[in-house]
Amino acid sequence: GNSVTQMEGPVTLSEEAFLTINCTYTATGYPSLFWYVQYPGEGLQLLLKATKADDKGSNKGFEATYRKETTSFHLEKGSVQVSDSAVYFCALSPSPVGGGGNKLTFGTGTQLKVEL
Amino acid sequence: SQTIHQWPATLVQPVGSPLSLECTVEGTSNPNLYWYRQAAGRGLQLLFYSVGIGQISSEVPQNLSASRPQDRQFILSSKKLLLSDSGFYLCAWRGFSFGNGYTFGSGTRLTVV
């Protein structure tokens, strides 16, 4: 079946540090890949996505590249801010073979804490 | 544009009381709808999903039920709440485009006391 594995948190960084949150996946075919962000007390928001191999998704200074050869979609940001403190979820959508409710498969989430 | 509404935002209910959480979507038709629960502010557990009116699939057997009485309305219910039902409940919708993910509601924080 499909699965997403994220690095365990919490990840604690100083402001302006470089961020990497690892995400690897298991899926057949060519899934779409997503990163969601959840700020405290809120629902999840789509941060970025990539729908085919070698695509790079980017938003708000965050980037992730769809690497089919390593089945990875690592999230990166060159300089984090205190306002980036949140929980980050990696997710995949399987190839459109139909059925199954069109569900996403989520990782367990990685909490990021950015300190001054 | 599409929007999703979820209410109430917070709820404190006694053990054994009933529950009804409502989710509605605007600006789209025939969406796939989902209920998730998040415990301890971390992982997401898919509870139910629906691909159409009256069509409900349950992912985890439990004390909860779901209904979809209208195309853009999804309701999560319980006849008698348990302490273990406490958590953060999230509704989400998705269209049929392969490249699109979910759009989530703002969530309901349920505390069973």
Short mmCIF file of C-alpha atoms in Angstrom, two decimals:
data_model
loop_
_atom_site.label_atom_id
_atom_site.label_comp_id
_atom_site.label_asym_id
_atom_site.label_seq_id
_atom_site.Cartn_x
_atom_site.Cartn_y
_atom_site.Cartn_z
CA GLY A 1 0.00 0.00 0.00
CA ASN A 2 0.89 3.68 -0.04
CA SER A 3 2.85 5.22 2.80
CA VAL A 4 4.67 8.42 3.75
CA THR A 5 7.55 8.60 6.23
CA GLN A 6 8.64 11.85 7.80
CA MET A 7 11.49 12.62 10.14
CA GLU A 8 10.59 12.68 13.81
CA GLY A 9 10.34 16.01 15.52
CA PRO A 10 10.39 18.38 17.11
CA VAL A 11 12.96 20.20 15.05
CA THR A 12 14.30 23.25 16.87
CA LEU A 13 16.20 25.92 14.92
CA SER A 14 17.43 29.41 15.46
CA GLU A 15 15.99 32.17 13.30
CA GLU A 16 17.67 32.43 9.88
CA ALA A 17 18.90 28.84 10.02
CA PHE A 18 18.52 26.45 7.07
CA LEU A 19 15.64 23.98 7.30
CA THR A 20 15.30 20.48 5.90
CA ILE A 21 12.43 18.18 6.78
CA ASN A 22 12.82 14.77 5.19
CA CYS A 23 9.94 12.95 3.53
CA THR A 24 10.07 9.64 1.68
CA TYR A 25 7.18 7.74 0.20
CA THR A 26 6.09 4.33 -1.04
CA ALA A 27 3.57 4.21 -3.85
CA THR A 28 2.97 2.55 -7.18
CA GLY A 29 3.00 4.57 -10.35
CA TYR A 30 3.39 8.33 -10.28
CA PRO A 31 1.73 9.91 -7.26
CA SER A 32 1.29 13.63 -6.65
CA LEU A 33 3.12 14.92 -3.59
CA PHE A 34 2.15 17.68 -1.17
CA TRP A 35 3.36 19.58 1.86
CA TYR A 36 0.81 20.95 4.29
CA VAL A 37 1.42 23.31 7.21
CA GLN A 38 -0.62 23.52 10.42
CA TYR A 39 -0.26 26.54 12.66
CA PRO A 40 -1.31 26.13 16.31
CA GLY A 41 -5.06 25.70 16.73
CA GLU A 42 -5.77 25.83 13.00
CA GLY A 43 -6.59 23.47 10.17
CA LEU A 44 -4.04 22.35 7.60
CA GLN A 45 -3.10 24.60 4.69
CA LEU A 46 -1.55 23.49 1.44
CA LEU A 47 2.01 24.82 1.34
CA LEU A 48 3.25 23.43 -1.97
CA LYS A 49 2.84 20.50 -4.33
CA ALA A 50 4.46 18.61 -7.22
CA THR A 51 2.65 16.36 -9.64
CA LYS A 52 5.44 14.70 -11.60
CA ALA A 53 9.04 13.65 -11.26
CA ASP A 54 11.64 16.45 -11.07
CA ASP A 55 8.94 19.08 -10.46
CA LYS A 56 9.83 21.64 -7.83
CA GLY A 57 7.05 23.05 -5.70
CA SER A 58 7.67 26.38 -3.99
CA ASN A 59 5.81 28.84 -1.81
CA LYS A 60 6.68 31.42 0.87
CA GLY A 61 10.39 30.59 0.58
CA PHE A 62 9.82 26.85 1.02
CA GLU A 63 10.82 24.40 -1.72
CA ALA A 64 10.56 20.67 -2.35
CA THR A 65 11.64 18.64 -5.36
CA TYR A 66 9.89 15.44 -6.46
CA ARG A 67 12.69 12.84 -6.68
CA LYS A 68 11.36 9.61 -8.11
CA GLU A 69 14.74 7.87 -8.07
CA THR A 70 14.98 8.29 -4.28
CA THR A 71 11.18 8.40 -3.67
CA SER A 72 11.64 11.60 -1.70
CA PHE A 73 10.07 15.05 -1.36
CA HIS A 74 12.17 16.87 1.22
CA LEU A 75 11.04 20.30 2.39
CA GLU A 76 13.67 23.06 2.54
CA LYS A 77 13.88 26.72 3.43
CA GLY A 78 17.01 28.80 3.34
CA SER A 79 16.26 31.07 6.29
CA VAL A 80 13.50 30.25 8.75
CA GLN A 81 11.58 32.78 10.82
CA VAL A 82 9.83 32.48 14.16
CA SER A 83 6.54 32.70 12.25
CA ASP A 84 7.39 29.41 10.48
CA SER A 85 6.90 27.53 13.76
CA ALA A 86 4.20 24.97 12.95
CA VAL A 87 3.63 21.29 12.20
CA TYR A 88 4.47 20.22 8.65
CA PHE A 89 2.81 17.23 6.96
CA CYS A 90 3.99 15.45 3.84
CA ALA A 91 1.28 13.70 1.81
CA LEU A 92 0.79 11.78 -1.39
CA SER A 93 -2.08 11.22 -3.77
CA PRO A 94 -1.86 7.93 -5.63
CA SER A 95 -1.96 7.71 -9.40
CA PRO A 96 -5.47 8.29 -10.72
CA VAL A 97 -6.51 4.66 -11.09
CA GLY A 98 -9.97 5.34 -9.74
CA GLY A 99 -11.86 4.29 -6.65
CA GLY A 100 -10.81 4.46 -3.01
CA GLY A 101 -12.34 7.86 -2.39
CA ASN A 102 -9.43 9.79 -3.89
CA LYS A 103 -7.77 9.85 -0.48
CA LEU A 104 -4.46 11.40 0.44
CA THR A 105 -1.95 9.46 2.54
CA PHE A 106 -0.29 11.64 5.20
CA GLY A 107 2.92 11.36 7.15
CA THR A 108 2.79 11.73 10.92
CA GLY A 109 3.85 15.38 10.86
CA THR A 110 7.02 17.15 11.97
CA GLN A 111 6.87 19.96 14.50
CA LEU A 112 9.17 22.88 13.79
CA LYS A 113 10.11 25.36 16.51
CA VAL A 114 12.06 28.45 15.52
CA GLU A 115 13.66 30.49 18.29
CA LEU A 116 15.14 33.96 18.31
CA SER B 1 -14.01 30.38 -5.36
CA GLN B 2 -14.48 27.36 -3.17
CA THR B 3 -14.78 27.67 0.58
CA ILE B 4 -15.31 25.19 3.38
CA HIS B 5 -17.05 25.97 6.64
CA GLN B 6 -16.81 23.92 9.77
CA TRP B 7 -18.52 24.57 13.10
CA PRO B 8 -18.46 24.92 15.97
CA ALA B 9 -14.84 25.90 16.54
CA THR B 10 -14.75 24.57 20.09
CA LEU B 11 -17.04 22.29 22.01
CA VAL B 12 -17.04 20.91 25.55
CA GLN B 13 -19.43 18.02 26.05
CA PRO B 14 -20.08 15.63 28.94
CA VAL B 15 -19.51 11.91 28.60
CA GLY B 16 -22.62 10.20 27.26
CA SER B 17 -23.99 13.25 25.47
CA PRO B 18 -24.68 13.33 21.71
CA LEU B 19 -22.52 15.06 19.14
CA SER B 20 -23.14 16.75 15.83
CA LEU B 21 -20.42 18.52 13.86
CA GLU B 22 -21.27 20.08 10.55
CA CYS B 23 -19.18 20.84 7.48
CA THR B 24 -20.35 22.58 4.33
CA VAL B 25 -18.59 23.40 1.09
CA GLU B 26 -19.42 26.26 -1.26
CA GLY B 27 -18.44 26.92 -4.84
CA THR B 28 -18.15 23.36 -6.06
CA SER B 29 -20.37 20.40 -6.79
CA ASN B 30 -20.06 16.71 -6.02
CA PRO B 31 -16.89 17.05 -3.94
CA ASN B 32 -15.26 14.18 -2.12
CA LEU B 33 -15.61 14.91 1.60
CA TYR B 34 -13.54 13.66 4.53
CA TRP B 35 -13.56 13.69 8.32
CA TYR B 36 -10.25 13.42 10.15
CA ARG B 37 -9.38 13.36 13.83
CA GLN B 38 -6.13 14.62 15.22
CA ALA B 39 -5.08 13.58 18.71
CA ALA B 40 -2.35 15.32 20.70
CA GLY B 41 -1.98 17.92 17.93
CA ARG B 42 -0.08 15.59 15.65
CA GLY B 43 -1.04 12.69 13.37
CA LEU B 44 -4.19 12.61 11.25
CA GLN B 45 -6.60 9.71 11.47
CA LEU B 46 -9.10 9.37 8.62
CA LEU B 47 -12.52 8.59 10.09
CA PHE B 48 -14.95 8.75 7.17
CA TYR B 49 -15.09 9.78 3.58
CA SER B 50 -17.90 10.29 1.09
CA VAL B 51 -17.92 10.38 -2.70
CA GLY B 52 -21.59 11.35 -3.01
CA ILE B 53 -24.91 11.95 -1.27
CA GLY B 54 -25.72 9.12 1.10
CA GLN B 55 -22.43 7.34 0.38
CA ILE B 56 -20.28 6.94 3.49
CA SER B 57 -17.16 4.86 3.92
CA SER B 58 -15.82 4.22 7.39
CA GLU B 59 -12.11 3.82 7.88
CA VAL B 60 -12.01 3.01 11.58
CA PRO B 61 -14.76 1.27 13.58
CA GLN B 62 -15.67 3.45 16.53
CA ASN B 63 -18.26 5.39 18.42
CA LEU B 64 -18.86 7.87 15.62
CA SER B 65 -20.97 7.97 12.46
CA ALA B 66 -21.18 10.26 9.46
CA SER B 67 -23.89 11.31 7.07
CA ARG B 68 -24.10 13.28 3.84
CA PRO B 69 -27.69 14.47 3.47
CA GLN B 70 -26.85 17.02 0.75
CA ASP B 71 -24.17 17.28 -1.91
CA ARG B 72 -22.09 19.81 -0.02
CA GLN B 73 -22.91 18.93 3.58
CA PHE B 74 -21.08 16.40 5.71
CA ILE B 75 -22.06 15.67 9.31
CA LEU B 76 -20.16 13.82 12.01
CA SER B 77 -22.27 12.41 14.83
CA SER B 78 -22.24 10.35 17.97
CA LYS B 79 -25.12 9.12 20.10
CA LYS B 80 -23.01 8.89 23.27
CA LEU B 81 -19.61 10.51 23.57
CA LEU B 82 -16.68 8.81 25.26
CA LEU B 83 -13.66 10.47 26.86
CA SER B 84 -11.55 9.01 24.06
CA ASP B 85 -13.55 11.01 21.50
CA SER B 86 -11.74 14.18 22.57
CA GLY B 87 -9.56 15.66 19.86
CA PHE B 88 -9.34 18.07 16.98
CA TYR B 89 -11.75 17.22 14.16
CA LEU B 90 -11.05 18.35 10.66
CA CYS B 91 -13.28 18.31 7.62
CA ALA B 92 -11.77 18.42 4.14
CA TRP B 93 -12.94 18.37 0.55
CA ARG B 94 -11.31 17.44 -2.71
CA GLY B 95 -12.29 17.77 -6.33
CA PHE B 96 -11.49 15.21 -8.99
CA SER B 97 -8.41 16.86 -10.40
CA PHE B 98 -5.45 14.56 -9.85
CA GLY B 99 -3.06 17.39 -9.04
CA ASN B 100 -5.17 18.98 -6.34
CA GLY B 101 -4.92 18.05 -2.71
CA TYR B 102 -7.39 18.58 0.07
CA THR B 103 -8.78 21.86 1.30
CA PHE B 104 -9.31 21.69 5.03
CA GLY B 105 -11.75 23.46 7.29
CA SER B 106 -10.58 25.33 10.35
CA GLY B 107 -11.33 22.44 12.69
CA THR B 108 -13.39 21.76 15.81
CA ARG B 109 -11.69 21.27 19.16
CA LEU B 110 -13.83 18.74 21.07
CA THR B 111 -13.24 18.13 24.76
CA VAL B 112 -15.28 15.40 26.40
CA VAL B 113 -15.44 15.81 30.18
#
